[in-house]
Tab-separated table of C-alpha atoms in Angstrom:
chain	number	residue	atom	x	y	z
D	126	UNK	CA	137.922	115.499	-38.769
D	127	UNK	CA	137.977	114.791	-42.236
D	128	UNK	CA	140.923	116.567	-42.589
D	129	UNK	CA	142.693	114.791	-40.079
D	130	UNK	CA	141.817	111.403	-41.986
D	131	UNK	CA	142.645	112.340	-44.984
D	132	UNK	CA	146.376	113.592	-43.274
D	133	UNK	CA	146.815	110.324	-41.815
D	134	UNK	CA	146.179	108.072	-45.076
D	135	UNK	CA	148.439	110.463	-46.958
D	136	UNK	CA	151.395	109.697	-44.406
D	137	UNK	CA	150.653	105.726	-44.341
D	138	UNK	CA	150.759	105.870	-48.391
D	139	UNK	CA	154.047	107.771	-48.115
D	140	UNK	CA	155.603	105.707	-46.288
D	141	UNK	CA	153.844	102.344	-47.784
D	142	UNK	CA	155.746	103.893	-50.747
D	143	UNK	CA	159.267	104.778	-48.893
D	144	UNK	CA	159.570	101.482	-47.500
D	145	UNK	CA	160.932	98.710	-49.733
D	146	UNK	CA	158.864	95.717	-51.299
D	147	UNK	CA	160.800	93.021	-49.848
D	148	UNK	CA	162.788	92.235	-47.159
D	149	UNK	CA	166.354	91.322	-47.541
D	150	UNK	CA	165.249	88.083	-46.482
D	151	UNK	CA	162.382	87.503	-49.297
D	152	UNK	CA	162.209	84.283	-51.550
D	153	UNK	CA	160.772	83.977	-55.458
D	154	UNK	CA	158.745	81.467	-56.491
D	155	UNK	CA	158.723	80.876	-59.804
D	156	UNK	CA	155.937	77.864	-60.912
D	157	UNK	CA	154.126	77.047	-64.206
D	158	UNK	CA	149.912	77.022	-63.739
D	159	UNK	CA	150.594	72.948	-63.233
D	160	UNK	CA	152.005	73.316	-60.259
D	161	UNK	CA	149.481	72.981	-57.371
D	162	UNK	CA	148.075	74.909	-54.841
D	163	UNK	CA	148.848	73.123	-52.224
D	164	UNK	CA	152.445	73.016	-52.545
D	165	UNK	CA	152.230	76.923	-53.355
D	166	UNK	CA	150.612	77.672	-50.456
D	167	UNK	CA	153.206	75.020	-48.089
D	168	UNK	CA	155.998	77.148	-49.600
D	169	UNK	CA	154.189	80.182	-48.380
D	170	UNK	CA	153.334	78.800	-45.419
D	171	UNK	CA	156.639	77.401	-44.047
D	172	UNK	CA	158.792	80.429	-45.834
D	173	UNK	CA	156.991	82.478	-43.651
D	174	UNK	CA	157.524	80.918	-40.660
D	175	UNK	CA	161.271	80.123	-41.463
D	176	UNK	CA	161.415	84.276	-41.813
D	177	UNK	CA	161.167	84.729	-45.805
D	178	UNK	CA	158.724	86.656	-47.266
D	179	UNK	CA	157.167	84.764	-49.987
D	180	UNK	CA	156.220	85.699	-53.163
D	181	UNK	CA	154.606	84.089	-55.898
D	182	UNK	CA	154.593	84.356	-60.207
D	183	UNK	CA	152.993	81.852	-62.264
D	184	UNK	CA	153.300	81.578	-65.916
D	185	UNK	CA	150.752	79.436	-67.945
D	186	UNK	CA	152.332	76.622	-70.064
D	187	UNK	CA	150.346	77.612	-73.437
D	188	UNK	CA	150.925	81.565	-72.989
D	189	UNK	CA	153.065	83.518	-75.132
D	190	UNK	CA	156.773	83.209	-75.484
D	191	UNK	CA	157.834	86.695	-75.037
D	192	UNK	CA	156.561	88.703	-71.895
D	193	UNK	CA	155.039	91.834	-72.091
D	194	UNK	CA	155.981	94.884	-70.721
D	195	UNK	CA	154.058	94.913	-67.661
D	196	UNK	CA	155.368	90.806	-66.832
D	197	UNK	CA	159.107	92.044	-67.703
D	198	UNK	CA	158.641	94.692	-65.224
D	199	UNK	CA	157.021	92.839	-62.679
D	200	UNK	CA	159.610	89.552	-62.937
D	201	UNK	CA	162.562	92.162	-63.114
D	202	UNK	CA	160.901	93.935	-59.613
D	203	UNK	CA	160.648	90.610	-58.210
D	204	UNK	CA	163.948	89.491	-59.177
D	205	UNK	CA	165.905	92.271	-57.780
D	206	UNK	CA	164.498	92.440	-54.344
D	207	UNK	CA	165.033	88.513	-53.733
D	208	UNK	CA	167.708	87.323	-52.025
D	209	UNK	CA	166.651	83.322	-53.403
D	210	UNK	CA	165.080	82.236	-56.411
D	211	UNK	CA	163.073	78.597	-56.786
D	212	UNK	CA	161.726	78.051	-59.776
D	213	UNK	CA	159.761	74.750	-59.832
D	214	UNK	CA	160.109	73.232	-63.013
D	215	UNK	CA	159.986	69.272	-62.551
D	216	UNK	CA	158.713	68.613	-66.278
D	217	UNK	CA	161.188	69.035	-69.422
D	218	UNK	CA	158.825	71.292	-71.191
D	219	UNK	CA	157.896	74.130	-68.167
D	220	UNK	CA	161.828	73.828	-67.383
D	221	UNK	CA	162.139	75.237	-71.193
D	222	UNK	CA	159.530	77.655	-70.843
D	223	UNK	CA	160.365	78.974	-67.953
D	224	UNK	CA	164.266	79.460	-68.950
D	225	UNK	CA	162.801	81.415	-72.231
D	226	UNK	CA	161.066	83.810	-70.228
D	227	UNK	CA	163.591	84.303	-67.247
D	228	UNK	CA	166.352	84.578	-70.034
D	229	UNK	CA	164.458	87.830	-71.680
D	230	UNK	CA	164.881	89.776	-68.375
D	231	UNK	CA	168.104	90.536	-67.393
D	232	UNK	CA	169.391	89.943	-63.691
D	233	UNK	CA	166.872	86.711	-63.069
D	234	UNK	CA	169.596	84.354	-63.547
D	235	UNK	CA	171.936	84.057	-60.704
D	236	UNK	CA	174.353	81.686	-59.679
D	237	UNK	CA	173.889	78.428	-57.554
D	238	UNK	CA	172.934	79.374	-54.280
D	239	UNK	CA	170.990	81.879	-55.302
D	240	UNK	CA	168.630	80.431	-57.712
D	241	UNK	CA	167.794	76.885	-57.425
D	242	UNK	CA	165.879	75.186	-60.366
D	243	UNK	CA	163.479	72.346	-58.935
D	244	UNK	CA	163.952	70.109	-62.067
D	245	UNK	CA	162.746	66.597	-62.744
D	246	UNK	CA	166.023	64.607	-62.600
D	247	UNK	CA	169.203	64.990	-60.455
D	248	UNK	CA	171.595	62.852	-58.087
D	249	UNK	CA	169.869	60.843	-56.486
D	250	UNK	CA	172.571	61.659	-53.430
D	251	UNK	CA	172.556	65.023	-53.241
D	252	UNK	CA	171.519	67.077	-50.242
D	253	UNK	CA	170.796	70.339	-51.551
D	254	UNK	CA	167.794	72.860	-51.627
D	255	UNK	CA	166.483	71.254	-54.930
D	256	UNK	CA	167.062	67.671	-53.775
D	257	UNK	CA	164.656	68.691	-51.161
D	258	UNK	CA	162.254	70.680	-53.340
D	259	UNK	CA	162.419	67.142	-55.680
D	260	UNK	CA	161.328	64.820	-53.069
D	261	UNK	CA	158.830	67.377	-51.693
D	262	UNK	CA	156.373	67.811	-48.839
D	263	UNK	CA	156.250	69.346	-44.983
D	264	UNK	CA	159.070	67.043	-44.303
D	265	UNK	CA	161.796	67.902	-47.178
D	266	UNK	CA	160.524	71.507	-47.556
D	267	UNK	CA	162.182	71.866	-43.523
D	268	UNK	CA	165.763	71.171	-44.828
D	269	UNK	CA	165.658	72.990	-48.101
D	270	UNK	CA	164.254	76.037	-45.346
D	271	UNK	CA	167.334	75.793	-43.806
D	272	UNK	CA	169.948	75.653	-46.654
D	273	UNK	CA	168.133	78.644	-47.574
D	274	UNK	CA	168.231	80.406	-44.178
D	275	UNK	CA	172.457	79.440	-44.136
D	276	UNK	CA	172.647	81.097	-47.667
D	277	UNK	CA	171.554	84.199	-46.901
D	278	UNK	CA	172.599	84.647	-43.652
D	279	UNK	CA	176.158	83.280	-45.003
D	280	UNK	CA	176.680	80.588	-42.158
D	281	UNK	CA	177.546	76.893	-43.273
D	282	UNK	CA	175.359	74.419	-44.247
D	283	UNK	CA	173.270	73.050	-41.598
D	284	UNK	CA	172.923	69.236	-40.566
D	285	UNK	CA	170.268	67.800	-42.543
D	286	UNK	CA	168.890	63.794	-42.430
D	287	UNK	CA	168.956	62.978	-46.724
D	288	UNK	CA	165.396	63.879	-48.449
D	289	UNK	CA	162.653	61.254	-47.850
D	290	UNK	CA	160.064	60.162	-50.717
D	291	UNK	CA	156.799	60.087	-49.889
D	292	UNK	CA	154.466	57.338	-50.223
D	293	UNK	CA	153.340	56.753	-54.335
D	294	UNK	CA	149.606	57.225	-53.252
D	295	UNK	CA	149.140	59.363	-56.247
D	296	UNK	CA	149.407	57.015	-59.064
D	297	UNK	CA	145.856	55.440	-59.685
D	298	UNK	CA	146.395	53.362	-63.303
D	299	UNK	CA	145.798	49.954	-63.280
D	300	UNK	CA	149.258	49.545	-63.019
D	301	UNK	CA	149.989	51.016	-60.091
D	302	UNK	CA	150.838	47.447	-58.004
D	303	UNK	CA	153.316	46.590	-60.825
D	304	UNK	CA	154.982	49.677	-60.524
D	305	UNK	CA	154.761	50.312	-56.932
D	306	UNK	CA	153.904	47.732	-55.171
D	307	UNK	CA	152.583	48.854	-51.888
D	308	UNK	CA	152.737	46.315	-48.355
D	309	UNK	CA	149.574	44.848	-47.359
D	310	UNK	CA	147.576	46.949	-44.821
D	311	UNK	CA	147.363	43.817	-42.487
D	312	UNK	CA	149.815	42.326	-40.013
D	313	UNK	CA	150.868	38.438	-39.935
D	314	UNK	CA	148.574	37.550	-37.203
D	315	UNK	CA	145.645	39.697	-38.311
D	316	UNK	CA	144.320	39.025	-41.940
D	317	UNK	CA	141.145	40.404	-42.819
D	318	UNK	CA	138.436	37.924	-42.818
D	319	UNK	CA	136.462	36.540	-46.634
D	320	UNK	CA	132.841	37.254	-46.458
């Protein structure tokens, strides 16, 4: 019996091991440590059920400008079995960072469909996967899905509504009503009552 056990992990690790890492359909995402969980895991989330296998590398913003063997391996691995690329890089200095370390491995940097950098400025007009990734959330991460989707699969573009903001919830300064002012929570006919 022991035998027999021992027969059938063998097999499973062979082929674990014959198989490929990624599907042809797999997607890289490339983030700094700032970026947040959440959004990590609503990439992973709706990637997977759009049909991409997701995978993840995060590089701190204070670690060391040259990658060591063992990252250069595992970005180059990851690099060559993706059909996309986002890197999320919507601050000036992880933008530069991550270019240094993609630009010691050779092979990361693709053209235009195929890598997409998620930077902090653009036009304000376009409709493509990193207009989407900009704006962010459930809602624009749909769209940029399926610009994805039509670049692998090599189809055209699909129809897609323009990327919506969100609501500016986020900012808590004291400044926040100058900056964004927000509507009242009340209707005409129903102000809330003084004390």
């Amino acid at each position: 019996m022991r035998i027999a056990a021992w027969c059938r992990r063998l097999m499973l690790s062979a082929a674990l091991l014959a198989a490929p890492a990624w599907a042809a359909d797999s997607l890289l995402w490339i983030t700094a440590d700032v970026t947040t969980a959440a959004r990590t895991a609503m990439v992973e989330r709706l990637g997977a059920r759009s049909g991409f296998a997701v995978r993840h590398l995060e590089y701190p913003i204070a670690g060391s400008a040259r990658l060591s063997d063992a990252e250069s391996a595992t970005l180059r691995g990851a690099c060559e079995g993706a059909a996309l690329v986002w890197i999320d890089a919507r601050h000036p200095s992880i933008e530069a960072r991550l270019r240094g370390l993609l630009q010691q491995v050779p092979g990361c940097e693709r053209p235009a469909p195929r890598t997409v950098w998620v930077t902090a400025t653009g036009p304000a007009e376009a409709m493509d996967m990193a207009a989407y990734l900009r704006a962010g959330g459930e809602r624009n991460l749909g769209p940029a899905l399926a610009l994805a989707r039509a670049a692998v699969d090599g189809s055209g573009p699909p129809s897609c509504r323009r990327p919506r903001l969100g609501p500016r919830r986020a900012c808590t300064c004291r400044m926040r009503r100058a900056l964004s002012p927000m509507p009242p929570r009340w209707r005409a006919g129903n102000r809330p009552r003084p004390n």
